[in-house]
Coordinates of C-alpha atoms in Angstrom, one line a residue:
M1 CA 25.4 5.8 7.2
T2 CA 22.4 3.8 6.1
V3 CA 19.0 4.9 7.5
K4 CA 17.0 2.0 8.6
P5 CA 13.2 2.1 8.1
P6 CA 11.0 2.2 11.3
A7 CA 9.8 -1.1 12.7
R8 CA 6.6 -2.4 11.2
D9 CA 3.8 -3.3 13.6
A10 CA 2.9 -6.9 13.9
G11 CA -0.2 -6.6 11.7
Q12 CA 1.9 -5.2 8.9
R13 CA 4.6 -7.9 9.3
K14 CA 1.9 -10.5 9.1
R15 CA 0.4 -9.0 5.9
D16 CA 3.9 -8.8 4.4
A17 CA 4.7 -12.4 5.4
L18 CA 1.5 -13.6 3.8
E19 CA 2.3 -11.6 0.7
R20 CA 5.7 -13.3 0.5
L21 CA 4.1 -16.7 1.1
R22 CA 1.6 -16.1 -1.7
G23 CA 4.0 -14.4 -4.1
D24 CA 7.4 -15.9 -3.8
E25 CA 8.2 -19.1 -5.7
D26 CA 11.3 -20.5 -4.0
A27 CA 12.3 -21.2 -0.4
W28 CA 15.2 -22.7 1.4
V29 CA 14.3 -26.0 3.2
S30 CA 16.6 -27.2 6.1
T31 CA 16.4 -30.8 7.2
A32 CA 18.6 -33.3 8.9
S33 CA 19.2 -37.1 8.5
R34 CA 18.7 -39.5 11.3
E35 CA 22.4 -39.3 11.9
G36 CA 22.2 -35.5 12.1
T37 CA 23.7 -34.7 8.7
P38 CA 22.3 -31.3 7.7
C39 CA 20.7 -30.7 4.3
L40 CA 19.8 -27.3 2.9
V41 CA 18.1 -27.0 -0.5
P42 CA 16.0 -24.5 -2.5
L43 CA 12.6 -25.8 -3.6
S44 CA 9.7 -24.1 -5.3
F45 CA 6.4 -23.9 -3.4
V46 CA 2.8 -22.9 -3.4
W47 CA 1.0 -21.6 -0.2
H48 CA -2.3 -23.3 -0.2
D49 CA -4.8 -23.8 2.7
E50 CA -2.3 -22.5 5.3
R51 CA 0.4 -25.0 4.1
L52 CA 3.5 -24.8 2.0
V53 CA 3.5 -27.5 -0.7
M54 CA 6.7 -28.5 -2.5
A55 CA 7.8 -31.4 -4.7
T56 CA 11.1 -33.3 -4.8
R57 CA 12.3 -36.6 -6.0
K58 CA 11.5 -39.2 -3.3
N59 CA 15.1 -40.4 -3.1
N60 CA 16.7 -37.0 -2.6
P61 CA 18.0 -36.3 0.9
T62 CA 15.2 -33.8 1.6
G63 CA 12.5 -36.3 0.8
R64 CA 14.3 -39.1 2.8
N65 CA 14.9 -36.8 5.8
L66 CA 11.4 -35.6 6.0
A67 CA 10.0 -39.1 5.6
A68 CA 12.1 -40.2 8.6
N69 CA 11.5 -37.0 10.7
G70 CA 9.2 -34.3 9.4
A71 CA 10.8 -31.5 11.5
C72 CA 12.3 -28.7 9.5
W73 CA 12.8 -25.0 9.0
V74 CA 11.8 -23.2 5.8
A75 CA 13.2 -19.7 5.0
L76 CA 11.8 -17.2 2.5
G77 CA 13.2 -13.8 1.4
P78 CA 16.5 -12.0 1.6
T79 CA 18.3 -11.5 4.9
R80 CA 16.9 -8.0 5.3
D81 CA 13.3 -9.2 4.9
V82 CA 13.2 -12.8 6.2
V83 CA 10.3 -15.1 7.0
L84 CA 11.2 -18.3 8.9
L85 CA 8.8 -21.2 9.3
E86 CA 9.4 -23.9 11.9
S87 CA 7.3 -26.7 10.4
T88 CA 6.4 -30.4 10.3
A89 CA 6.3 -31.8 6.8
E90 CA 4.2 -34.7 5.6
V91 CA 5.5 -36.7 2.6
L92 CA 2.8 -37.6 0.1
A93 CA 3.0 -39.9 -2.9
S94 CA 2.8 -38.1 -6.2
D95 CA -0.7 -39.3 -6.7
A96 CA -1.9 -38.5 -3.1
L97 CA -2.2 -34.7 -3.3
P98 CA -5.7 -33.4 -3.1
E99 CA -6.9 -32.2 -6.5
D100 CA -7.3 -28.5 -5.6
T101 CA -3.8 -28.4 -4.1
G102 CA -2.2 -30.1 -7.1
A103 CA -4.0 -27.6 -9.4
A104 CA -2.8 -24.7 -7.3
F105 CA 0.8 -26.1 -7.4
A106 CA 0.7 -26.6 -11.2
A107 CA -0.9 -23.2 -11.9
K108 CA 1.6 -21.2 -9.8
L109 CA 4.8 -23.1 -10.8
G110 CA 4.1 -24.2 -14.4
W111 CA 4.8 -27.9 -14.0
D112 CA 3.0 -30.8 -12.5
P113 CA 4.7 -33.8 -10.9
R114 CA 1.4 -35.5 -10.0
G115 CA 1.5 -39.2 -11.0
R116 CA 5.2 -39.3 -11.5
E117 CA 6.5 -42.3 -9.5
A118 CA 9.9 -40.8 -8.8
W119 CA 8.4 -37.7 -7.2
V120 CA 6.8 -36.9 -3.8
F121 CA 5.0 -33.9 -2.5
L122 CA 6.0 -32.2 0.8
S123 CA 3.2 -30.6 2.7
F124 CA 4.5 -28.2 5.4
R125 CA 2.3 -27.2 8.4
P126 CA 3.9 -24.3 10.1
H127 CA 4.1 -24.3 13.9
R128 CA 5.9 -21.1 14.3
I129 CA 6.5 -18.2 11.9
L130 CA 9.0 -15.4 12.5
A131 CA 9.4 -12.3 10.3
W132 CA 11.7 -9.3 10.6
R133 CA 13.7 -6.9 8.5
E134 CA 16.1 -5.2 11.0
V135 CA 17.1 -5.5 14.6
N136 CA 14.3 -3.1 15.6
E137 CA 11.7 -5.8 14.6
L138 CA 13.4 -8.6 16.6
P139 CA 11.4 -8.2 19.8
E140 CA 8.1 -8.7 18.0
R141 CA 9.2 -11.2 15.3
E142 CA 7.0 -14.1 16.3
L143 CA 3.8 -14.0 14.2
M144 CA 2.6 -17.6 14.8
R145 CA 3.2 -20.0 17.8
D146 CA 1.9 -23.5 18.2
G147 CA 0.2 -23.2 14.8
V148 CA -1.9 -20.2 15.8
W149 CA -1.5 -16.7 14.5
R150 CA -0.6 -14.4 17.3
V151 CA -1.7 -11.4 15.2

């Protein structure tokens, strides 16, 4: 029998979620087309100014879906330490990203798509953030609601 760790309090879960947002490089992004066709892709990101920032080719389904409807879910971490973000994404031309955000993106991820015509940046503003490890953390999993930290 596997012994499960005790539930973390909300403050510790927020600290752990922020550590994952600052430290992880990749996330799963879930979008849907106007017709409802789902799309799930991994993209690299930087957490900067309370936003996730990613880049993709503007003609990829994720870019097209978010340009049409910015609603999406983003998932970080393994299934036993998940952080889910319900977000609205803004699609920005490759030359429209603020300088400090572009520098943070390039420094963390080691590449820089700024100024490349075929690429766009995706800027995700979380509305809701959920984080949990095991069933014992499910009742208190909501860390952010309506864009405001609850903890």
